[in-house]
């Protein structure tokens, strides 16, 4: 019996997935491919370990089987009620009234939905959101989600690791940041007729944050198409950062050399930094971040460092002062 066999079915499934991720070399530069695969590989290696020790982890819970086990196991039992997660929304393009967003967002036309990925890349790409699952492999992951305002939820998202898409367009050596721009369509987004924020809603990540395997481009939640009020048809999810970093209704992704000024930084630079990392020890200027209200729960619970993802992403910030990472 080879060591391959000893590691079991979960491990073999993960390796099969890794092989499927291997690109036709003609389409990819070795450098960007390696970057994405190495990181995905690290994530999958932990998942494989889990699958080997936890029978639960390898249960087939979708087309991907145990691949997302690492993100699921302790959280499946904490899922936020779907009705709550889809009716309590922050979405400035529609309204600052959380309960109104769901109704206003019915106006949004989501087909067709072209997304352009360009800037400092060798292969700029425009595709429709509907093509994403054909080109890349979608998976479900259950993540904690923490808004800077102090509420949180646990949601099963469906989407693709952003690094798969970024590797496909081949960032040049000048690319250091990834900028996300959301839709501008005041005819359908009535909040855009006001200057609450400067439109388009603009967010950004460092390239290594964007390449981290936890970072997802999301097109579904609770096993269904992503509803418009939650950012459908396509949004970002960066689970270790405050919710404002997870842009909704994305239409353009640009690789850039310098850190872009984001919409919230522009609006209130002392309150919303570039990083937006969840940190219970760094208070917002107007309130503590040490605790949070999970939607549907009466008592507050402690907020976790990097929202519980410190093992996965803590190394991205080694040597940086956490107080500057708000
Ligand atoms: N385009 C856009 N994206 C956005 C926002 C927004 O106003 N516009 N709000 C952000 C904030 S502050 C949060 S907390 C989350 C809310 O996501 P949810 O409605 O799915 O809970 O979306 C983020 N993404
Ligand atoms: Mo938020």
PDB file of C-alpha atoms and ligand atoms in Angstrom, residues 90 145-149 151 201 242-245 264, ligand 2:
ATOM      1  CA  UNK A  90     -26.049  46.941   4.340  1.00  0.00           C
ATOM      2  CA  UNK A 145     -19.166  37.220   8.575  1.00  0.00           C
ATOM      3  CA  UNK A 146     -18.624  40.219  10.882  1.00  0.00           C
ATOM      4  CA  UNK A 147     -19.832  43.750  10.112  1.00  0.00           C
ATOM      5  CA  UNK A 148     -17.822  46.632  11.544  1.00  0.00           C
ATOM      6  CA  UNK A 149     -21.066  47.787  13.209  1.00  0.00           C
ATOM      7  CA  UNK A 151     -23.392  42.254  14.132  1.00  0.00           C
ATOM      8  CA  UNK A 201     -18.482  51.595  -4.359  1.00  0.00           C
ATOM      9  CA  UNK A 242     -15.099  43.577   8.330  1.00  0.00           C
ATOM     10  CA  UNK A 243     -18.044  43.299   5.973  1.00  0.00           C
ATOM     11  CA  UNK A 244     -17.443  46.575   4.158  1.00  0.00           C
ATOM     12  CA  UNK A 245     -14.401  44.992   2.454  1.00  0.00           C
ATOM     13  CA  UNK A 264     -15.156  54.180   2.983  1.00  0.00           C
TER      14      UNK A 264
HETATM   15 MO1  LIG B   2     -20.750  46.527   7.414  1.00  0.00          MO
END
